[in-house]
Amino acid sequence: MEASNNIRSDKEIKDLVEKWKGVEGNLIMILHTIQDEYGYIPRHVSFELQKLLDIPLARIYEVITFYNYFKLEPPGKHKISLCMGTACYLKGGVDILGELKSILHIEPGQTTKDGLFTIELVRCLGCCGLSPVMMIDGKIYGKLSQEKIPEILTHYIEAES
Amino acid sequence: MGKKTCNVKINGTNCQAEEGINLVEACLQQGIIIPTLCYLKDLNESGACSVCLVEVKGAKTLLRACVTKVRDGMEIYTDTERIRRARKVVVELILANHPKDCLGCEKNQNCDLQRIAYELGIENIRYPKTRQKDFSIDNSSPSIIRDPNKCILCGRCIEVCSKIQEVNAIDFIKRGHAMQVSTFFDGGLGNSECTNCGQCVLVCPTGALAENNSIGEVWRVLDDKEQIVIVQTAPAIRAAIGEAFGFNTGVPTTGKLAASLRRLGFSKIFDTQFAADLTIIEEGSEFLTRLKNNDKIPTITSCSPGWIKFGETFFPGILDNISTCKSPQQMFGAIAKTYYAQKMNIDPRKIKIISVMPCTAKKFEALRPEINSAFSFWKDKLALSKKEYFPDVDYVLTTRELIRMIKEAGIDYANLADEGFDDPLGVSTGAATIFGASGGVMEAALRSAYFYLTGTELKDIELNAVRGLSGIKEASLEIAGKKIKVAVAHGLGNARKLMQQVARGESPYHFIEIMACPGGCIGGGGQPLPVNDEIRKLRIKALYQEDRSLAYRRSHQNPAVIKLYSEFLKKPNGHLSHKLLHTHYHKRQPVKI
């Protein structure tokens, strides 16, 4: 399900590699650029990088999976960042996660089949007074309870249709 | 410039050690074995397992011996109460997440972790399991099974795969409790660059890596009295199998091997060496034709299936240079199910061919669809339907699997009277025996090529230049006024160097032998454990000793092979040879996309 219009061409990947050529740790820098651009590391990019940088595929996969920042799947249209910081955790963050999981049928780090939502766990969004808190695409939802979740999600689902 | 020597004290005894070596080696020189699970000399010195803890005077903490270098004046203690306690904790922590089902494990009694746990006197594991979900087992490869639950993340397999073999099929992935050794996108070994060489299996300190076992299938066909079950054993088996039955390393037990196979119930005890002689005739003729036409030179040997997959994956541009000859295992299968079946008037559908190989990659090779030819040979003659399809080689056992079967059957291997192989496919020469050692195929080929080119026999047939454990060996030999330059590489990292030359068109050689495993087949991924250079040298010695003891030492003298040509194949590289004994190769993606 790779959206072909926003994937760099092989030539563009080549230029990117050229920019970092000979720099130590260049694989990570290149992966960062790719991640920033697409929100994940498309599988075919690894094949290109293997050829251009002469780095084994297993090694590229090691680096991608070592850092939490790099994702292997395309992100959903809406990113749900659920806070698991101390305050939110104590005020029921786990219940909120349970509710999200039961509605969306995904685990943290995964994307729903329709590509609409991705759940990500974060540590403190800086508004502990509103705990438990989650953020969808930069919008903060505070003082959450399980009951409020369906309504919030429905808002995003309805906006699609 | 000589290396500086340091004065050190180990457990209170003054001694000397070369500056810069690590404490595992320094202690070993003084007769003290430090327990290690991840350490491999010159290859894996990462300190990952932390079992090798020692006390060094003045150091605040215990130090890991494998990553600590000797310094002048060092006082080292290896056997104190503090160390014993610490090592126990370390191993218990490793065991906390390790399955405890040793009984059925492939590595039972060959497992470093099991041995060290016993040696440290561990009875209870005081720590709870922290891994919440078990990893799935990778059974995507026909050769090797990978169970990440048994893996202790020592990194040995990764180092062998990347530094010795330069295949890089595996690496660590993820981190913390989710960390494991895996392939690109967890596709499994069977969908990766893995060449199935099994060198990772040899170094794995646990049962996380083991061969894909075929013992059950082989018992089943042996029990089926309708079947004619024929066994072939590779040269390298006889040099190593005795190790499992109390013989010293390097003592060939060929006669007992044949006797034990007969006790197991195989109908015919044949020898892959017969097919090795046949390979020399076919490959030799092919080489001489190419040499005459200056076509596809250098010619590269094709006996090692690990090497073939490596070539197909990393050097697709040089596939034409590889000899089209099938490996001896496959030549044997093809000849047994055609020539032998016809000669003995046996229905080929009833024949089952079991190979005993020192090799995990042979399991993969036997499944290559294009390598099978006996079925096509018989298809029209017997009006066979597609449903009746049979492969040339039915099952492949490693040396280790055969050892288990012999033990399971209660055969007293060590006390068996020596027996011989059966006629006609058990007849072989010394040239075939040395196939099992790096350089052996080259030496055997030159013994015969010399005869074909000059009409006289090569007098000094022991070519020391291509023997031994140096990574790349070269030699040149003047034959009929032409200087033939040859090279031999073992270990795929060494093969890569020679192949880069070939790919650039700069190879100075006419003929190149490649074996995937260091030392050749005697160090194959299916051989008895452990395998190290000392053991490789002794097994190689065993093969050269066998060669010297045989009446015929040149493949073209093999009377059974001569008969095979006069009765069946007619001539080397002829029409029937091409149908039955030759194959082709194809380019492979490193990973299935």
Coordinates of N, CA and C in Angstrom, one line a residue, chain A residues 22-141:
Chain A
G22 N 30.5 8.7 2.0 CA 31.7 8.8 2.7 C 31.6 9.3 4.2
V23 N 30.4 9.8 4.5 CA 30.2 10.3 5.9 C 29.9 9.1 6.8
E24 N 30.6 9.0 8.0 CA 30.4 7.9 8.9 C 29.0 8.0 9.4
G25 N 28.4 6.8 9.5 CA 27.0 6.8 10.0 C 26.0 7.3 9.0
N26 N 26.4 7.3 7.7 CA 25.5 7.9 6.7 C 24.2 7.2 6.6
L27 N 24.2 5.9 6.9 CA 22.9 5.1 6.7 C 21.8 5.7 7.6
I28 N 22.2 6.1 8.8 CA 21.2 6.6 9.7 C 20.7 8.0 9.2
M29 N 21.6 8.8 8.7 CA 21.2 10.1 8.2 C 20.2 10.0 7.0
I30 N 20.6 9.0 6.1 CA 19.7 8.8 5.0 C 18.4 8.3 5.4
L31 N 18.4 7.3 6.3 CA 17.1 6.8 6.8 C 16.2 7.9 7.4
H32 N 16.9 8.8 8.1 CA 16.1 9.9 8.8 C 15.4 10.7 7.7
T33 N 16.1 11.0 6.6 CA 15.5 11.8 5.6 C 14.3 11.1 5.0
I34 N 14.5 9.8 4.7 CA 13.4 9.0 4.2 C 12.2 9.0 5.1
Q35 N 12.5 8.7 6.4 CA 11.5 8.7 7.4 C 10.7 10.0 7.5
D36 N 11.5 11.1 7.5 CA 10.8 12.4 7.6 C 9.9 12.6 6.5
E37 N 10.3 12.2 5.3 CA 9.5 12.4 4.1 C 8.3 11.6 4.0
Y38 N 8.4 10.3 4.3 CA 7.2 9.4 4.1 C 6.5 9.0 5.4
G39 N 7.2 9.3 6.5 CA 6.6 8.8 7.8 C 7.0 7.4 8.0
Y40 N 7.7 6.7 7.1 CA 8.2 5.3 7.3 C 9.3 5.0 6.3
I41 N 9.9 3.8 6.4 CA 10.9 3.5 5.5 C 10.4 2.4 4.6
P42 N 10.0 2.8 3.4 CA 9.4 1.8 2.4 C 10.5 0.7 2.1
R43 N 9.9 -0.5 2.0 CA 10.8 -1.7 1.8 C 11.7 -1.5 0.6
H44 N 11.2 -1.0 -0.5 CA 12.0 -0.9 -1.7 C 13.2 0.0 -1.5
V45 N 13.1 1.0 -0.6 CA 14.2 1.9 -0.4 C 15.4 1.1 0.2
S46 N 15.1 0.1 1.0 CA 16.2 -0.7 1.6 C 17.0 -1.4 0.4
F47 N 16.3 -1.9 -0.6 CA 16.9 -2.6 -1.7 C 17.9 -1.6 -2.4
E48 N 17.3 -0.4 -2.6 CA 18.2 0.7 -3.3 C 19.4 1.0 -2.5
L49 N 19.2 1.2 -1.1 CA 20.3 1.5 -0.3 C 21.3 0.4 -0.2
Q50 N 20.9 -0.8 -0.2 CA 21.8 -2.0 -0.2 C 22.7 -1.9 -1.4
K51 N 22.2 -1.6 -2.6 CA 23.0 -1.5 -3.8 C 23.9 -0.3 -3.7
L52 N 23.4 0.9 -3.4 CA 24.1 2.1 -3.5 C 25.2 2.2 -2.4
L53 N 24.9 1.8 -1.2 CA 25.8 1.9 -0.1 C 26.6 0.6 0.2
D54 N 26.3 -0.5 -0.5 CA 26.9 -1.7 -0.3 C 26.8 -2.2 1.2
I55 N 25.6 -2.0 1.7 CA 25.4 -2.4 3.1 C 24.4 -3.5 3.0
P56 N 24.7 -4.7 3.7 CA 23.7 -5.8 3.6 C 22.3 -5.5 4.1
L57 N 21.3 -6.1 3.5 CA 19.9 -5.9 3.8 C 19.7 -6.1 5.3
A58 N 20.3 -7.2 5.8 CA 20.0 -7.6 7.2 C 20.6 -6.5 8.1
R59 N 21.6 -5.8 7.7 CA 22.2 -4.7 8.5 C 21.3 -3.5 8.5
I60 N 20.7 -3.2 7.3 CA 19.8 -2.1 7.2 C 18.6 -2.3 8.1
Y61 N 18.1 -3.6 8.0 CA 16.9 -3.9 8.8 C 17.3 -3.8 10.3
E62 N 18.5 -4.2 10.7 CA 18.9 -4.0 12.1 C 18.8 -2.6 12.5
V63 N 19.3 -1.7 11.7 CA 19.3 -0.2 12.1 C 17.9 0.3 12.2
I64 N 17.1 -0.1 11.2 CA 15.7 0.4 11.1 C 14.9 -0.1 12.4
T65 N 15.2 -1.3 12.8 CA 14.4 -1.9 13.9 C 15.0 -1.5 15.3
F66 N 16.2 -1.1 15.3 CA 16.8 -0.7 16.6 C 16.2 0.6 17.1
Y67 N 16.0 1.5 16.2 CA 15.5 2.8 16.6 C 14.0 2.9 16.5
N68 N 13.4 3.3 17.6 CA 11.9 3.4 17.6 C 11.4 4.4 16.6
Y69 N 12.2 5.4 16.3 CA 11.8 6.4 15.4 C 11.5 5.9 14.0
F70 N 12.2 4.9 13.5 CA 12.0 4.4 12.2 C 10.8 3.5 12.2
K71 N 9.9 3.6 11.2 CA 8.7 2.8 11.1 C 8.8 2.0 9.8
L72 N 8.2 0.8 9.9 CA 8.3 -0.1 8.7 C 7.0 0.0 7.9
E73 N 5.9 0.5 8.5 CA 4.7 0.6 7.8 C 4.3 2.0 7.6
P74 N 3.6 2.3 6.5 CA 3.1 3.7 6.3 C 2.3 4.1 7.5
P75 N 2.4 5.4 7.9 CA 1.6 5.8 9.1 C 0.2 6.0 8.6
G76 N -0.8 5.9 9.6 CA -2.2 6.2 9.2 C -2.3 7.7 9.0
K77 N -3.5 8.1 8.4 CA -3.8 9.5 8.1 C -3.8 10.3 9.4
H78 N -4.3 9.7 10.5 CA -4.3 10.4 11.8 C -3.4 9.7 12.8
K79 N -2.5 10.5 13.4 CA -1.6 9.9 14.4 C -2.2 10.2 15.8
I80 N -2.5 9.1 16.5 CA -3.0 9.2 17.9 C -1.8 9.0 18.8
S81 N -1.3 10.1 19.5 CA -0.2 9.9 20.4 C -0.8 9.9 21.8
L82 N -0.8 8.7 22.4 CA -1.4 8.5 23.7 C -0.3 8.6 24.7
C83 N -0.5 9.4 25.8 CA 0.5 9.7 26.8 C 0.5 8.5 27.8
M84 N 1.7 8.0 28.0 CA 1.9 7.0 29.1 C 2.9 7.6 30.1
G85 N 3.0 8.9 30.2 CA 3.9 9.5 31.2 C 3.3 9.2 32.6
T86 N 4.0 9.5 33.6 CA 3.6 9.1 35.0 C 2.2 9.5 35.3
A87 N 1.9 10.8 35.1 CA 0.6 11.3 35.5 C -0.5 10.6 34.8
C88 N -0.4 10.6 33.4 CA -1.4 10.0 32.6 C -1.5 8.5 32.9
Y89 N -0.4 7.8 33.2 CA -0.4 6.4 33.5 C -1.3 6.2 34.7
L90 N -1.0 7.0 35.7 CA -1.7 6.8 37.0 C -3.2 7.2 36.9
K91 N -3.5 8.1 36.0 CA -4.9 8.5 35.9 C -5.7 7.7 34.9
G92 N -5.1 6.5 34.5 CA -5.9 5.6 33.7 C -5.6 5.6 32.2
G93 N -4.3 6.0 31.9 CA -3.9 5.9 30.5 C -4.0 4.5 29.9
V94 N -3.8 3.5 30.8 CA -3.9 2.1 30.3 C -5.3 1.8 29.9
D95 N -6.3 2.3 30.6 CA -7.7 2.0 30.2 C -8.0 2.7 28.8
I96 N -7.5 3.9 28.7 CA -7.7 4.6 27.4 C -7.1 3.8 26.3
L97 N -5.9 3.3 26.5 CA -5.2 2.4 25.5 C -6.1 1.2 25.2
G98 N -6.6 0.6 26.2 CA -7.5 -0.6 26.0 C -8.7 -0.2 25.2
E99 N -9.3 0.9 25.4 CA -10.4 1.3 24.6 C -10.1 1.6 23.1
L100 N -8.9 2.3 23.0 CA -8.5 2.5 21.6 C -8.2 1.2 20.8
K101 N -7.6 0.2 21.6 CA -7.2 -1.0 20.9 C -8.5 -1.8 20.6
S102 N -9.5 -1.7 21.5 CA -10.7 -2.5 21.2 C -11.5 -1.9 20.1
I103 N -11.4 -0.6 19.9 CA -12.2 0.0 18.8 C -11.4 -0.2 17.5
L104 N -10.1 0.0 17.5 CA -9.4 0.1 16.3 C -8.7 -1.2 15.9
H105 N -8.7 -2.2 16.8 CA -8.1 -3.5 16.6 C -6.6 -3.4 16.2
I106 N -5.9 -2.5 16.7 CA -4.4 -2.5 16.5 C -3.7 -2.3 17.8
E107 N -2.4 -2.6 17.7 CA -1.5 -2.4 18.9 C -0.8 -1.1 18.6
P108 N -0.2 -0.6 19.7 CA 0.6 0.6 19.5 C 1.7 0.4 18.5
G109 N 1.9 1.3 17.6 CA 2.9 1.2 16.6 C 2.3 0.7 15.3
Q110 N 1.0 0.2 15.3 CA 0.4 -0.3 14.1 C -0.6 0.7 13.5
T111 N -1.0 0.4 12.3 CA -1.9 1.2 11.6 C -3.2 0.4 11.3
T112 N -4.3 1.1 11.4 CA -5.6 0.4 11.0 C -5.6 0.0 9.6
K113 N -6.4 -1.1 9.3 CA -6.4 -1.6 7.9 C -6.8 -0.6 6.9
D114 N -7.7 0.3 7.3 CA -8.2 1.3 6.4 C -7.2 2.5 6.2
G115 N -6.1 2.4 7.0 CA -5.0 3.4 6.9 C -5.4 4.7 7.5
L116 N -6.4 4.7 8.4 CA -6.9 6.0 9.0 C -6.2 6.4 10.2
F117 N -5.9 5.4 11.1 CA -5.3 5.7 12.4 C -4.0 4.9 12.7
T118 N -3.1 5.6 13.3 CA -1.9 4.9 13.9 C -1.9 5.2 15.4
I119 N -1.6 4.3 16.2 CA -1.5 4.6 17.7 C 0.0 4.6 18.0
E120 N 0.4 5.6 18.7 CA 1.8 5.7 19.2 C 1.8 6.1 20.7
L121 N 2.6 5.4 21.4 CA 2.7 5.7 22.8 C 3.8 6.8 23.0
V122 N 3.5 7.8 23.8 CA 4.5 8.8 24.1 C 4.7 9.0 25.6
R123 N 5.8 9.6 25.9 CA 6.0 9.9 27.4 C 5.9 11.4 27.6
C124 N 4.8 11.8 28.1 CA 4.5 13.2 28.5 C 4.3 14.2 27.4
L125 N 3.2 14.7 27.3 CA 2.9 15.7 26.3 C 3.0 17.2 26.8
G126 N 3.4 17.2 28.1 CA 3.6 18.5 28.7 C 2.4 19.2 29.2
C127 N 1.3 18.4 29.4 CA 0.1 19.0 30.0 C -0.5 18.1 31.0
C128 N 0.3 17.8 32.0 CA -0.1 16.7 33.0 C -1.4 17.1 33.7
G129 N -1.7 18.4 33.8 CA -2.9 18.9 34.5 C -4.1 18.3 33.8
L130 N -4.0 18.0 32.5 CA -5.2 17.5 31.8 C -5.2 16.0 31.7
S131 N -4.3 15.3 32.4 CA -4.2 13.9 32.3 C -5.5 13.1 32.7
P132 N -5.8 12.0 32.1 CA -5.0 11.4 31.0 C -5.3 12.1 29.6
V133 N -4.2 12.1 28.8 CA -4.2 12.9 27.7 C -3.8 12.2 26.4
M134 N -4.4 12.5 25.3 CA -3.9 12.1 24.0 C -3.9 13.2 23.0
M135 N -3.1 13.0 21.9 CA -3.1 14.0 20.9 C -3.4 13.4 19.6
I136 N -4.3 14.0 18.8 CA -4.5 13.5 17.5 C -4.1 14.6 16.5
D137 N -3.1 14.3 15.7 CA -2.6 15.2 14.7 C -2.3 16.6 15.3
G138 N -1.7 16.6 16.5 CA -1.4 17.9 17.1 C -2.5 18.5 18.0
K139 N -3.7 18.0 17.9 CA -4.8 18.5 18.8 C -4.9 17.7 20.1
I140 N -4.9 18.4 21.2 CA -4.9 17.8 22.5 C -6.3 17.4 22.9
Y141 N -6.5 16.2 23.4 CA -7.7 15.8 24.1 C -7.4 15.5 25.5

